[in-house]
Each structure stands twice: as C-alpha cells, then as structure tokens.
Amino acid sequence: MKIFVLAAFGMSLALGVFSSFRPTEKSAGQKPNIILIVADDLGYGDVGFNGQTKIKTPNLDRLAAEGMNFRQQYAGTSVCGPSRAALLTGIHTAHATVRELSEWSLNGKPADLIPADVTVAEELRRAGYKTGIIGKWGLDEGGTTGNALAQGFDSFYGFRTHREAHHYYPEYIWQNNEKVLLPENDCAKKIGTYSNDSFASQALTFIQEHTKEPFFLYLPFTLPHNELTVPDDSKRAYLNLGWPKRPMQVAHYHHDLDGNLAYAGMVSRLDRYVGQLMAELKKQDLDENTLVIFTSDNGPGFDNGFFDSNGPFRGGKLQLYEGGIRVPFVARWPGKIKAGSVSGHPCAFWDFLPTACEVAGIKPTANIDGISYLPELLGKSKKQKKHDYLYWEINEREGPVQAVVMGPWKGIRFYEKPFELYNLHDDTAETTNLADKHPNLVAKIKTLMNETRTENPEFPLTKRKALY
C-alpha cells in the first residue's frame, strides 16, 4: 500500500454520491468483498436513518435506504477495546481474552489478543481474501501478540493502541510495523494532516489495488471519539443555526472551542468518507459484489442531550443500558439485501465473524459464541437461528456490571446493588425495574450470568480503579 501523508486531503469525490448498477464481468465469479466500517463512540441516534435531525448524514442514510437497517444490533460491550475484540473473534466478554482496556485489568497488564485467538481476518485469509485494516486497531497495547499483522491482516495503517487514537493530528501513524513520523503535524495547534483524512485516502487506494481478488477491508475510523476537533470545512453547514454553544476545556484532549459544532462536523465528515468509499466501489465495478457494513463500537461518549445521540435509549458509553451497547448498524449488498429493509433480529458483534465466514463459503475454525446472520440479510428470516441469550460485562467506573438480554427481558447486575430487570418490548428506555415482580426470572438470569462466565485472572468481577 502507498503511504499517504497529505498536507490537506483532497475531497475530490465531495459528498460521494453512489448508486446501484448492473454487475460487470470484473466482479463476476469472484467471492464477495467485505468492507466493515466502524465508527468510534457514535451513538444509535447520531445518524439520520435512526432519527437524527440536527446532524446531516446523507450518505449513511442512503446506505440504509439501499440496504438493511438493524434495530437491535449490539456492540461487544460499551468501551472500545473489548468491543472490537468481540467483533473480530466472535467471542463475547464472558470468555474473551480482552474484556477491558489495559488500565482496568487487575495488574495493569496489556489487554491484547493472543496467538490462540482466531480473528475474522485469519478466517477470511484462509478463504483466499486479501485483508487490510486502516484506522484504530487498539488491540496491541503491549506491542507483542496483538499486532494486527500477527492476527490475520496482510496490511495495516493506523493506530496500534487506543491512546494513540486520542488525537487527530498525531506525531506518527503506523504503516505495518513502521512508525511513519508526521513532522508537519502539531496536535495542540491542529496543524497538518487530519488522521481520518489519511485513513479515507488509504481505503480508496486499498480498493483500487485489490480489484481482481476478494478482499476484506476493516475500516475503524476514530470519529467522533474525543478529542472533539475537525477541520473548518466540516463545520460550515452548522454555523449560525442558533445552537447553544458548548465550551470545551483543553487538557489531554485538544478540543475545539465549541463542542456541539465540532461533534456535528465530525459525524458529517465521517459520512463524507462513506460516500467516497461507495463511489469508489462503483468506479471500480465492485459495487454489487461487495457487502458493506457500517456500525459503531459502543454508545455515545459525548452528548449531553442536545443531539439525542442515544436515541430512545437510556445511558451511553461505559454503561450496559441500551444506550451504551445498542449501536447503529446497516448492511448493504445490492441484489442480495433488499433495499430499504429493516430488521428487528437481535444480534451482536460476535455474530460478525460467522457471518463473514458464511459469505466467504467457509466455516469458523474456533469455538465461538456468534451465530451468522446471513439468512436475515438475505431475507430468509424463517431460517435465521437466534441466540438463547446475549451477554456483556464491563468493569470501568460503575463496575463490575453484567447484563443479559433473553427474549424481551434484560437483566443488569451491578456490584453490591439491587438487581435490575426490564421488559425491552414494553419499556425500551429501561425506566421501570421489574425485578421485584419476577423473582424466578431474576434467579434464572443470575444463574445464567454465573454459569456463562469463564474466569480470567486479569478480569475478575471485583471493584477496582484504573491503574493509570
């Protein structure tokens, strides 16, 4: 792959208008390409197709209009590292190698993937796919076994650790195992190359270089995660709208002065990247032979209510209420997925690996928690297998916390606090705790939480503070 370090990323495709078209000889007979786009801290309600009215997301809305919108898609958990680990390995946080960020492990050991973990990239490479990751990896905190190139990816461009991804004008970006210095960048002054512009440019190049072979492109942008900053051209559409200003304090994060303006601009810039990618697929005659999935790693971490980032749900990032784990999710595959379709199928990040494997015509090699949702994508709901339950845990701030969704019921167990039980069919916002009215159901869910979990010495369900 070529190294793109641009003084200013040329938005030659502007808003990236894209459309469906007839299959071509170039894509005929080739296994479907798979592009997985993951936003960072984007809430369920931050996109137009889920009801957002203040922030404009025309390309994402078109993606939904031409594909399937999942209304009950869950992240791996409500913080980045373990959520992404579940996405890549098909294993949820009851059994995962990575269950927290490193600073929340018991002894502060790096929370990395290990050689025994089998990622979706390893599976797809076995099926003949070229694999690449561009953006935030965040699973190589120790610089050893978690390296993306050791976990099935042929190429890598981006941030190895989650802390490297905190700034948008970084001092360096990794190209495979080489640290590419960006001397023209100044994080505090916000001068140089905006990192996600480079990610988008690299993604276009990846597509251009893999037109004759099936590919899997994992594209985890860092927008709209803190810090809240974006080039001025992405703010212009939101100037002079009478929005309340949200003054930001500069510390570890070098925020722009107005948080509301910056946040909206960041989401819109992410939307622009998606439009560019879709236009490139059309240009390369790959559109109809490519499954594109868009989602977010967890619930919103910024909104104070102005944008309704969590939509109709309660809570956000670092919480296991629906707002922290239910995320936007759209899948588009012309000719395969019915345009404008909506699914209520409850699924989660650990279902992506078996889905990608089924698309590629192989079976997962590891023992996983996920179930392929390909039948649902193809409109074969009667053949779609469902989970008996879905499980999460997290130990940051309010933790340890466990949650289980089982049919319409959701149980949440906080450390040394009363159990919470909600009927999501009747009470999506989780406002009425029904635990006292259903003691037998509470007992069943508690037993399930206990029996499902595999102990891990670095991630016990004990009360603790971050080590650094």
Short mmCIF file of C-alpha atoms in Angstrom, two decimals:
data_model
loop_
_atom_site.label_atom_id
_atom_site.label_comp_id
_atom_site.label_asym_id
_atom_site.label_seq_id
_atom_site.Cartn_x
_atom_site.Cartn_y
_atom_site.Cartn_z
CA MET A 1 0.00 0.00 0.00
CA LYS A 2 1.19 3.53 -0.63
CA ILE A 3 1.84 5.92 2.23
CA PHE A 4 -0.41 8.93 2.07
CA VAL A 5 0.72 11.87 4.19
CA LEU A 6 -1.12 14.84 2.74
CA ALA A 7 -0.96 18.46 3.78
CA ALA A 8 -4.66 18.59 3.03
CA PHE A 9 -6.75 15.64 1.96
CA GLY A 10 -8.35 16.35 -1.40
CA MET A 11 -12.02 15.66 -1.21
CA SER A 12 -12.27 15.06 -4.92
CA LEU A 13 -15.35 12.93 -4.52
CA ALA A 14 -17.09 15.57 -2.41
CA LEU A 15 -20.25 14.05 -0.95
CA GLY A 16 -19.65 10.76 -2.71
CA VAL A 17 -22.95 10.17 -4.47
CA PHE A 18 -23.34 6.49 -5.18
CA SER A 19 -25.99 4.27 -6.73
CA SER A 20 -26.76 0.70 -7.68
CA PHE A 21 -25.90 -0.64 -11.11
CA ARG A 22 -25.68 -3.85 -13.08
CA PRO A 23 -22.99 -6.47 -12.33
CA THR A 24 -19.94 -6.41 -14.55
CA GLU A 25 -17.55 -9.03 -15.85
CA LYS A 26 -14.86 -7.80 -13.45
CA SER A 27 -16.84 -8.90 -10.40
CA ALA A 28 -18.49 -11.97 -11.93
CA GLY A 29 -17.49 -15.23 -10.27
CA GLN A 30 -15.37 -13.59 -7.57
CA LYS A 31 -16.12 -14.15 -3.91
CA PRO A 32 -17.87 -11.15 -2.38
CA ASN A 33 -15.69 -8.41 -0.96
CA ILE A 34 -16.44 -7.37 2.61
CA ILE A 35 -15.95 -3.86 3.99
CA LEU A 36 -16.56 -3.31 7.69
CA ILE A 37 -16.72 0.38 8.68
CA VAL A 38 -16.70 1.06 12.42
CA ALA A 39 -17.23 4.50 13.93
CA ASP A 40 -15.85 5.35 17.38
CA ASP A 41 -18.36 6.38 20.08
CA LEU A 42 -21.10 7.11 17.52
CA GLY A 43 -24.50 6.77 19.16
CA TYR A 44 -27.53 4.91 17.84
CA GLY A 45 -29.33 8.22 17.39
CA ASP A 46 -26.46 10.14 15.75
CA VAL A 47 -27.47 9.13 12.21
CA GLY A 48 -30.39 10.26 10.15
CA PHE A 49 -31.67 6.76 9.44
CA ASN A 50 -32.22 6.33 13.19
CA GLY A 51 -33.92 9.67 13.70
CA GLN A 52 -31.15 12.28 13.97
CA THR A 53 -32.42 15.70 12.83
CA LYS A 54 -29.61 18.14 13.66
CA ILE A 55 -26.60 16.32 12.14
CA LYS A 56 -26.77 15.63 8.41
CA THR A 57 -25.72 12.13 7.29
CA PRO A 58 -26.93 11.83 3.67
CA ASN A 59 -24.52 9.09 2.60
CA LEU A 60 -25.19 6.90 5.62
CA ASP A 61 -28.91 7.46 5.14
CA ARG A 62 -28.59 6.35 1.54
CA LEU A 63 -26.63 3.31 2.66
CA ALA A 64 -29.60 2.41 4.86
CA ALA A 65 -32.09 3.17 2.09
CA GLU A 66 -30.23 0.78 -0.22
CA GLY A 67 -29.64 -1.89 2.42
CA MET A 68 -30.91 -3.28 5.72
CA ASN A 69 -31.12 -1.33 8.98
CA PHE A 70 -30.79 -3.49 12.09
CA ARG A 71 -32.72 -2.01 15.01
CA GLN A 72 -31.39 -4.37 17.70
CA GLN A 73 -27.70 -4.73 16.92
CA TYR A 74 -25.45 -4.73 19.97
CA ALA A 75 -21.79 -3.86 20.39
CA GLY A 76 -19.34 -6.21 22.07
CA THR A 77 -19.53 -4.08 25.21
CA SER A 78 -19.68 -0.37 25.98
CA VAL A 79 -16.00 0.53 25.58
CA CYS A 80 -13.70 0.24 22.57
CA GLY A 81 -11.04 -2.46 23.10
CA PRO A 82 -13.14 -5.39 24.33
CA SER A 83 -15.98 -4.45 21.99
CA ARG A 84 -13.65 -4.65 18.99
CA ALA A 85 -12.15 -7.89 20.25
CA ALA A 86 -15.62 -9.46 20.27
CA LEU A 87 -16.22 -8.14 16.76
CA LEU A 88 -13.03 -9.67 15.42
CA THR A 89 -13.00 -13.01 17.27
CA GLY A 90 -16.69 -13.94 17.56
CA ILE A 91 -16.30 -14.36 21.32
CA HIS A 92 -18.17 -12.22 23.86
CA THR A 93 -16.86 -10.82 27.13
CA ALA A 94 -17.78 -13.88 29.21
CA HIS A 95 -14.99 -15.82 27.51
CA ALA A 96 -12.81 -13.26 25.75
CA THR A 97 -9.08 -12.68 26.03
CA VAL A 98 -9.75 -8.92 26.07
CA ARG A 99 -12.53 -7.92 28.50
CA GLU A 100 -11.38 -4.42 29.48
CA LEU A 101 -8.86 -1.79 28.50
CA SER A 102 -5.40 -2.41 29.93
CA GLU A 103 -5.72 0.16 32.73
CA TRP A 104 -8.70 -1.74 34.11
CA SER A 105 -7.05 -5.15 34.20
CA LEU A 106 -6.22 -6.38 37.70
CA ASN A 107 -2.45 -5.90 37.41
CA GLY A 108 -2.30 -3.41 34.55
CA LYS A 109 -1.09 -5.98 32.05
CA PRO A 110 -1.68 -5.11 28.37
CA ALA A 111 -5.07 -6.29 27.18
CA ASP A 112 -4.03 -7.78 23.84
CA LEU A 113 -5.17 -10.51 21.54
CA ILE A 114 -3.03 -13.65 21.86
CA PRO A 115 -1.90 -16.27 19.30
CA ALA A 116 -4.74 -18.60 20.30
CA ASP A 117 -7.32 -16.00 19.25
CA VAL A 118 -8.60 -16.60 15.74
CA THR A 119 -9.76 -13.41 14.08
CA VAL A 120 -12.12 -12.93 11.17
CA ALA A 121 -9.12 -11.77 9.13
CA GLU A 122 -7.38 -15.10 9.70
CA GLU A 123 -10.52 -16.96 8.68
CA LEU A 124 -11.04 -14.92 5.52
CA ARG A 125 -7.40 -15.13 4.51
CA ARG A 126 -7.85 -18.91 4.65
CA ALA A 127 -10.64 -18.43 2.10
CA GLY A 128 -8.35 -16.54 -0.29
CA TYR A 129 -9.10 -12.99 0.81
CA LYS A 130 -6.61 -10.14 0.97
CA THR A 131 -7.07 -8.48 4.33
CA GLY A 132 -6.35 -4.96 5.48
CA ILE A 133 -7.04 -2.74 8.46
CA ILE A 134 -6.95 1.04 8.21
CA GLY A 135 -7.65 3.12 11.31
CA LYS A 136 -7.82 2.29 15.00
CA TRP A 137 -6.66 -1.22 15.87
CA GLY A 138 -6.41 -0.71 19.63
CA LEU A 139 -5.60 -4.34 20.44
CA ASP A 140 -1.81 -4.14 20.50
CA GLU A 141 -1.33 -2.35 23.81
CA GLY A 142 1.78 -4.37 24.67
CA GLY A 143 3.38 -4.39 21.24
CA THR A 144 3.61 -8.19 21.01
CA THR A 145 0.99 -10.81 20.21
CA GLY A 146 -1.73 -8.26 19.50
CA ASN A 147 -0.05 -6.93 16.38
CA ALA A 148 -2.58 -6.73 13.54
CA LEU A 149 -0.15 -8.42 11.15
CA ALA A 150 0.06 -11.35 13.57
CA GLN A 151 -3.73 -11.55 13.73
CA GLY A 152 -4.52 -12.25 10.09
CA PHE A 153 -4.12 -8.90 8.38
CA ASP A 154 -1.91 -8.55 5.32
CA SER A 155 -1.55 -4.80 5.77
CA PHE A 156 -2.07 -2.22 8.50
CA TYR A 157 -2.19 1.57 8.54
CA GLY A 158 -3.26 3.40 11.67
CA PHE A 159 -3.05 3.33 15.45
CA ARG A 160 -1.88 0.25 17.34
CA THR A 161 -3.18 1.36 20.75
CA HIS A 162 -6.32 3.10 21.85
CA ARG A 163 -4.42 6.04 23.39
CA GLU A 164 -2.61 6.75 20.12
CA ALA A 165 -6.05 7.25 18.61
CA HIS A 166 -6.98 10.05 21.02
CA HIS A 167 -5.56 12.80 18.81
CA TYR A 168 -6.45 13.82 15.26
CA TYR A 169 -3.14 15.49 14.31
CA PRO A 170 -0.78 12.76 15.60
CA GLU A 171 3.00 12.79 15.65
CA TYR A 172 3.07 9.47 13.81
CA ILE A 173 0.94 6.72 12.25
CA TRP A 174 1.95 3.08 11.88
CA GLN A 175 2.39 1.63 8.39
CA ASN A 176 2.57 -2.11 9.04
CA ASN A 177 5.43 -2.25 11.61
CA GLU A 178 7.00 1.05 10.61
CA LYS A 179 6.35 4.22 12.60
CA VAL A 180 5.75 6.93 9.99
CA LEU A 181 6.63 10.29 11.53
CA LEU A 182 4.46 13.29 10.66
CA PRO A 183 6.72 16.24 11.47
CA GLU A 184 4.30 18.76 9.95
CA ASN A 185 1.62 17.79 12.47
CA ASP A 186 1.04 19.73 15.69
CA CYS A 187 -1.67 18.22 17.86
CA ALA A 188 -2.17 21.25 20.11
CA LYS A 189 -2.22 23.76 17.24
CA LYS A 190 -4.21 21.38 14.99
CA ILE A 191 -1.83 21.78 12.10
CA GLY A 192 -1.02 19.17 9.49
CA THR A 193 -2.86 16.09 8.30
CA TYR A 194 -6.16 15.16 9.91
CA SER A 195 -5.66 11.46 10.62
CA ASN A 196 -9.03 10.26 9.36
CA ASP A 197 -8.47 12.02 6.03
CA SER A 198 -5.45 9.78 5.63
CA PHE A 199 -7.48 6.72 6.61
CA ALA A 200 -10.09 7.52 3.96
CA SER A 201 -7.40 8.08 1.33
CA GLN A 202 -5.68 4.81 2.23
CA ALA A 203 -9.02 2.98 2.00
CA LEU A 204 -9.60 4.23 -1.55
CA THR A 205 -6.12 3.05 -2.50
CA PHE A 206 -6.72 -0.35 -0.91
CA ILE A 207 -9.84 -0.81 -3.04
CA GLN A 208 -8.01 0.29 -6.18
CA GLU A 209 -5.19 -2.19 -5.54
CA HIS A 210 -7.47 -5.19 -4.92
CA THR A 211 -9.96 -5.13 -7.77
CA LYS A 212 -9.02 -8.57 -9.10
CA GLU A 213 -9.13 -10.55 -5.85
CA PRO A 214 -11.61 -10.82 -2.98
CA PHE A 215 -10.75 -8.56 -0.09
CA PHE A 216 -11.74 -7.83 3.47
CA LEU A 217 -11.23 -4.22 4.50
CA TYR A 218 -11.66 -3.40 8.18
CA LEU A 219 -12.03 0.36 8.43
CA PRO A 220 -12.31 1.58 12.04
CA PHE A 221 -12.34 5.38 11.85
CA THR A 222 -11.74 7.29 15.10
CA LEU A 223 -14.63 9.73 14.55
CA PRO A 224 -16.39 11.07 16.58
CA HIS A 225 -14.38 10.00 19.65
CA ASN A 226 -12.81 12.63 21.88
CA GLU A 227 -10.91 14.82 21.14
CA LEU A 228 -13.61 16.96 19.58
CA THR A 229 -11.90 18.67 16.67
CA VAL A 230 -12.49 18.79 12.93
CA PRO A 231 -11.33 20.99 10.01
CA ASP A 232 -13.43 24.09 9.48
CA ASP A 233 -14.95 22.95 6.18
CA SER A 234 -16.93 20.29 8.06
CA LYS A 235 -18.38 22.89 10.45
CA ARG A 236 -19.71 25.33 7.87
CA ALA A 237 -23.09 23.64 7.46
CA TYR A 238 -23.76 24.12 11.18
CA LEU A 239 -22.76 27.76 11.59
CA ASN A 240 -25.37 30.37 12.52
CA LEU A 241 -28.09 27.85 13.35
CA GLY A 242 -28.69 29.26 16.80
CA TRP A 243 -27.35 26.17 18.56
CA PRO A 244 -26.30 26.55 22.19
CA LYS A 245 -22.54 26.75 22.47
CA ARG A 246 -20.75 24.07 24.42
CA PRO A 247 -17.43 25.49 25.64
CA MET A 248 -14.70 22.86 25.87
CA GLN A 249 -11.68 22.73 28.18
CA VAL A 250 -8.33 21.81 26.68
CA ALA A 251 -6.32 19.25 28.63
CA HIS A 252 -5.31 15.79 27.38
CA TYR A 253 -7.77 16.35 24.55
CA HIS A 254 -7.17 19.45 22.42
CA HIS A 255 -10.83 20.21 21.82
CA ASP A 256 -12.23 22.88 19.56
CA LEU A 257 -13.85 25.80 21.37
CA ASP A 258 -17.42 24.72 20.64
CA GLY A 259 -18.11 21.04 21.29
CA ASN A 260 -21.53 20.92 19.60
CA LEU A 261 -20.20 22.41 16.38
CA ALA A 262 -17.17 20.12 16.36
CA TYR A 263 -19.18 16.98 17.09
CA ALA A 264 -21.67 17.59 14.29
CA GLY A 265 -18.83 18.35 11.89
CA MET A 266 -17.03 15.14 12.85
CA VAL A 267 -20.08 12.98 12.18
CA SER A 268 -20.65 14.72 8.85
CA ARG A 269 -17.02 14.20 7.86
CA LEU A 270 -17.37 10.51 8.64
CA ASP A 271 -20.48 10.47 6.46
CA ARG A 272 -18.49 12.08 3.64
CA TYR A 273 -15.85 9.32 3.83
CA VAL A 274 -18.57 6.69 3.46
CA GLY A 275 -19.85 8.42 0.35
CA GLN A 276 -16.36 8.45 -1.14
CA LEU A 277 -15.89 4.74 -0.49
CA MET A 278 -19.18 3.86 -2.11
CA ALA A 279 -18.37 5.98 -5.13
CA GLU A 280 -15.00 4.22 -5.46
CA LEU A 281 -16.67 0.81 -5.39
CA LYS A 282 -18.88 1.92 -8.25
CA LYS A 283 -15.94 3.36 -10.16
CA GLN A 284 -14.05 0.06 -9.83
CA ASP A 285 -17.08 -2.03 -10.84
CA LEU A 286 -17.15 -3.69 -7.42
CA ASP A 287 -20.38 -2.27 -6.05
CA GLU A 288 -22.68 -5.24 -6.47
CA ASN A 289 -20.07 -7.76 -5.37
CA THR A 290 -19.29 -6.01 -2.09
CA LEU A 291 -21.02 -6.37 1.26
CA VAL A 292 -20.63 -3.09 3.15
CA ILE A 293 -21.41 -2.96 6.86
CA PHE A 294 -21.44 0.20 8.95
CA THR A 295 -21.65 0.30 12.74
CA SER A 296 -20.15 1.84 15.90
CA ASP A 297 -18.01 0.29 18.62
CA ASN A 298 -20.24 1.39 21.52
CA GLY A 299 -22.70 4.04 22.59
CA PRO A 300 -22.05 7.79 22.64
CA GLY A 301 -19.47 9.29 24.96
CA PHE A 302 -20.08 12.98 24.31
CA ASP A 303 -23.69 14.06 24.06
CA ASN A 304 -25.29 15.98 26.92
CA GLY A 305 -28.75 15.53 25.41
CA PHE A 306 -28.60 18.15 22.66
CA PHE A 307 -28.19 15.64 19.83
CA ASP A 308 -30.13 12.76 21.42
CA SER A 309 -27.16 10.62 20.47
CA ASN A 310 -28.51 7.55 22.28
CA GLY A 311 -31.88 7.86 20.52
CA PRO A 312 -34.77 6.49 22.57
CA PHE A 313 -32.48 4.56 24.90
CA ARG A 314 -31.04 5.07 28.37
CA GLY A 315 -27.35 5.56 29.05
CA GLY A 316 -24.25 5.72 26.91
CA LYS A 317 -20.61 4.70 26.75
CA LEU A 318 -19.30 2.67 29.72
CA GLN A 319 -22.83 1.62 30.68
CA LEU A 320 -24.73 -1.57 29.88
CA TYR A 321 -28.07 0.11 29.48
CA GLU A 322 -29.29 0.02 25.88
CA GLY A 323 -27.78 3.40 25.03
CA GLY A 324 -24.33 2.05 25.82
CA ILE A 325 -24.48 -1.13 23.76
CA ARG A 326 -27.20 -0.79 21.12
CA VAL A 327 -25.49 0.72 18.08
CA PRO A 328 -26.34 1.85 14.55
CA PHE A 329 -25.92 -0.97 12.07
CA VAL A 330 -26.53 -1.02 8.32
CA ALA A 331 -25.63 -3.68 5.76
CA ARG A 332 -25.74 -3.06 2.01
CA TRP A 333 -25.22 -5.65 -0.74
CA PRO A 334 -27.07 -4.82 -3.98
CA GLY A 335 -29.00 -7.70 -5.44
CA LYS A 336 -28.67 -9.70 -2.21
CA ILE A 337 -30.04 -7.47 0.56
CA LYS A 338 -33.43 -5.91 -0.06
CA ALA A 339 -33.20 -2.15 -0.32
CA GLY A 340 -34.92 -0.24 2.47
CA SER A 341 -35.41 -3.30 4.64
CA VAL A 342 -35.50 -3.13 8.43
CA SER A 343 -34.65 -5.96 10.80
CA GLY A 344 -35.57 -6.48 14.43
CA HIS A 345 -33.32 -9.54 14.69
CA PRO A 346 -31.33 -9.25 17.95
CA CYS A 347 -27.65 -9.84 17.23
CA ALA A 348 -24.28 -8.66 18.44
CA PHE A 349 -20.70 -8.02 17.41
CA TRP A 350 -19.66 -11.62 17.99
CA ASP A 351 -22.03 -12.61 15.17
CA PHE A 352 -19.94 -10.83 12.53
CA LEU A 353 -17.20 -13.47 12.26
CA PRO A 354 -19.52 -16.40 11.46
CA THR A 355 -21.48 -14.16 9.08
CA ALA A 356 -18.34 -13.18 7.16
CA CYS A 357 -17.26 -16.81 7.07
CA GLU A 358 -20.60 -17.88 5.60
CA VAL A 359 -20.39 -15.12 3.00
CA ALA A 360 -16.93 -16.44 2.06
CA GLY A 361 -18.14 -20.04 1.92
CA ILE A 362 -16.21 -21.38 4.91
CA LYS A 363 -16.91 -22.39 8.50
CA PRO A 364 -15.24 -20.87 11.58
CA THR A 365 -12.34 -22.93 12.89
CA ALA A 366 -12.59 -21.82 16.53
CA ASN A 367 -15.25 -22.42 19.15
CA ILE A 368 -17.15 -19.12 19.11
CA ASP A 369 -20.23 -17.52 20.64
CA GLY A 370 -21.53 -15.98 17.43
CA ILE A 371 -24.30 -17.04 15.04
CA SER A 372 -24.28 -15.99 11.39
CA TYR A 373 -27.00 -13.50 10.48
CA LEU A 374 -26.55 -14.05 6.72
CA PRO A 375 -30.04 -15.61 6.40
CA GLU A 376 -31.52 -12.44 7.89
CA LEU A 377 -29.52 -10.29 5.47
CA LEU A 378 -30.80 -12.32 2.53
CA GLY A 379 -34.43 -12.03 3.65
CA LYS A 380 -34.66 -15.63 4.88
CA SER A 381 -35.83 -14.82 8.39
CA LYS A 382 -37.50 -18.20 8.87
CA LYS A 383 -34.12 -19.89 8.50
CA GLN A 384 -32.35 -17.47 10.83
CA LYS A 385 -31.06 -19.04 14.04
CA LYS A 386 -31.36 -16.95 17.19
CA HIS A 387 -29.43 -16.69 20.42
CA ASP A 388 -30.93 -18.04 23.60
CA TYR A 389 -29.38 -15.01 25.29
CA LEU A 390 -26.78 -12.27 24.83
CA TYR A 391 -24.16 -11.45 27.49
CA TRP A 392 -21.96 -8.44 28.39
CA GLU A 393 -19.75 -7.28 31.22
CA ILE A 394 -17.70 -4.17 32.00
CA ASN A 395 -15.67 -3.02 34.99
CA GLU A 396 -14.97 0.65 34.28
CA ARG A 397 -16.29 3.37 36.59
CA GLU A 398 -19.61 1.84 37.69
CA GLY A 399 -18.39 -1.74 37.50
CA PRO A 400 -18.30 -4.53 37.74
CA VAL A 401 -21.56 -4.79 35.80
CA GLN A 402 -23.06 -7.75 33.94
CA ALA A 403 -26.02 -7.72 31.58
CA VAL A 404 -28.06 -10.37 29.79
CA VAL A 405 -30.75 -9.99 27.14
CA MET A 406 -33.01 -13.02 26.93
CA GLY A 407 -36.01 -12.62 24.65
CA PRO A 408 -37.88 -9.49 25.76
CA TRP A 409 -36.12 -9.47 29.13
CA LYS A 410 -32.94 -7.72 30.15
CA GLY A 411 -31.21 -8.22 33.48
CA ILE A 412 -28.45 -5.96 34.81
CA ARG A 413 -26.37 -6.82 37.87
CA PHE A 414 -24.31 -4.05 39.47
CA TYR A 415 -21.75 -4.69 42.18
CA GLU A 416 -23.48 -4.71 45.58
CA LYS A 417 -26.59 -3.00 44.22
CA PRO A 418 -30.16 -4.22 43.66
CA PHE A 419 -30.70 -6.31 40.53
CA GLU A 420 -32.45 -4.57 37.64
CA LEU A 421 -34.90 -6.25 35.26
CA TYR A 422 -36.57 -4.64 32.27
CA ASN A 423 -39.01 -5.73 29.60
CA LEU A 424 -37.48 -4.24 26.46
CA HIS A 425 -40.58 -4.89 24.38
CA ASP A 426 -42.69 -2.69 26.63
CA ASP A 427 -40.02 -0.45 28.10
CA THR A 428 -37.21 0.16 25.60
CA ALA A 429 -35.95 3.10 27.66
CA GLU A 430 -35.45 0.88 30.73
CA THR A 431 -37.41 3.12 33.08
CA THR A 432 -39.27 0.54 35.20
CA ASN A 433 -37.36 -2.03 37.21
CA LEU A 434 -39.50 -5.20 37.39
CA ALA A 435 -37.08 -7.33 39.43
CA ASP A 436 -39.35 -7.48 42.49
CA LYS A 437 -42.28 -8.72 40.40
CA HIS A 438 -40.39 -11.57 38.71
CA PRO A 439 -38.10 -13.24 41.30
CA ASN A 440 -37.95 -16.55 39.42
CA LEU A 441 -36.82 -14.81 36.23
CA VAL A 442 -34.22 -12.83 38.16
CA ALA A 443 -32.87 -16.04 39.69
CA LYS A 444 -32.68 -17.65 36.24
CA ILE A 445 -30.73 -14.73 34.77
CA LYS A 446 -28.36 -14.59 37.76
CA THR A 447 -27.63 -18.28 37.34
CA LEU A 448 -27.04 -17.74 33.64
CA MET A 449 -24.59 -14.90 34.39
CA ASN A 450 -22.68 -17.13 36.81
CA GLU A 451 -22.59 -20.23 34.63
CA THR A 452 -21.84 -18.47 31.34
CA ARG A 453 -18.72 -16.71 32.53
CA THR A 454 -15.24 -18.20 32.28
CA GLU A 455 -12.89 -16.81 34.94
CA ASN A 456 -9.89 -14.76 33.82
CA PRO A 457 -7.23 -13.78 36.38
CA GLU A 458 -6.79 -10.29 34.90
CA PHE A 459 -10.52 -9.53 34.71
CA PRO A 460 -12.24 -10.69 37.91
CA LEU A 461 -15.62 -9.23 38.78
CA THR A 462 -14.21 -7.19 41.66
CA LYS A 463 -14.45 -3.49 42.45
CA ARG A 464 -11.33 -1.61 41.39
CA LYS A 465 -9.98 1.62 39.97
CA ALA A 466 -7.93 2.23 36.85
CA LEU A 467 -4.23 1.63 37.49
CA TYR A 468 -3.06 4.57 35.35
#
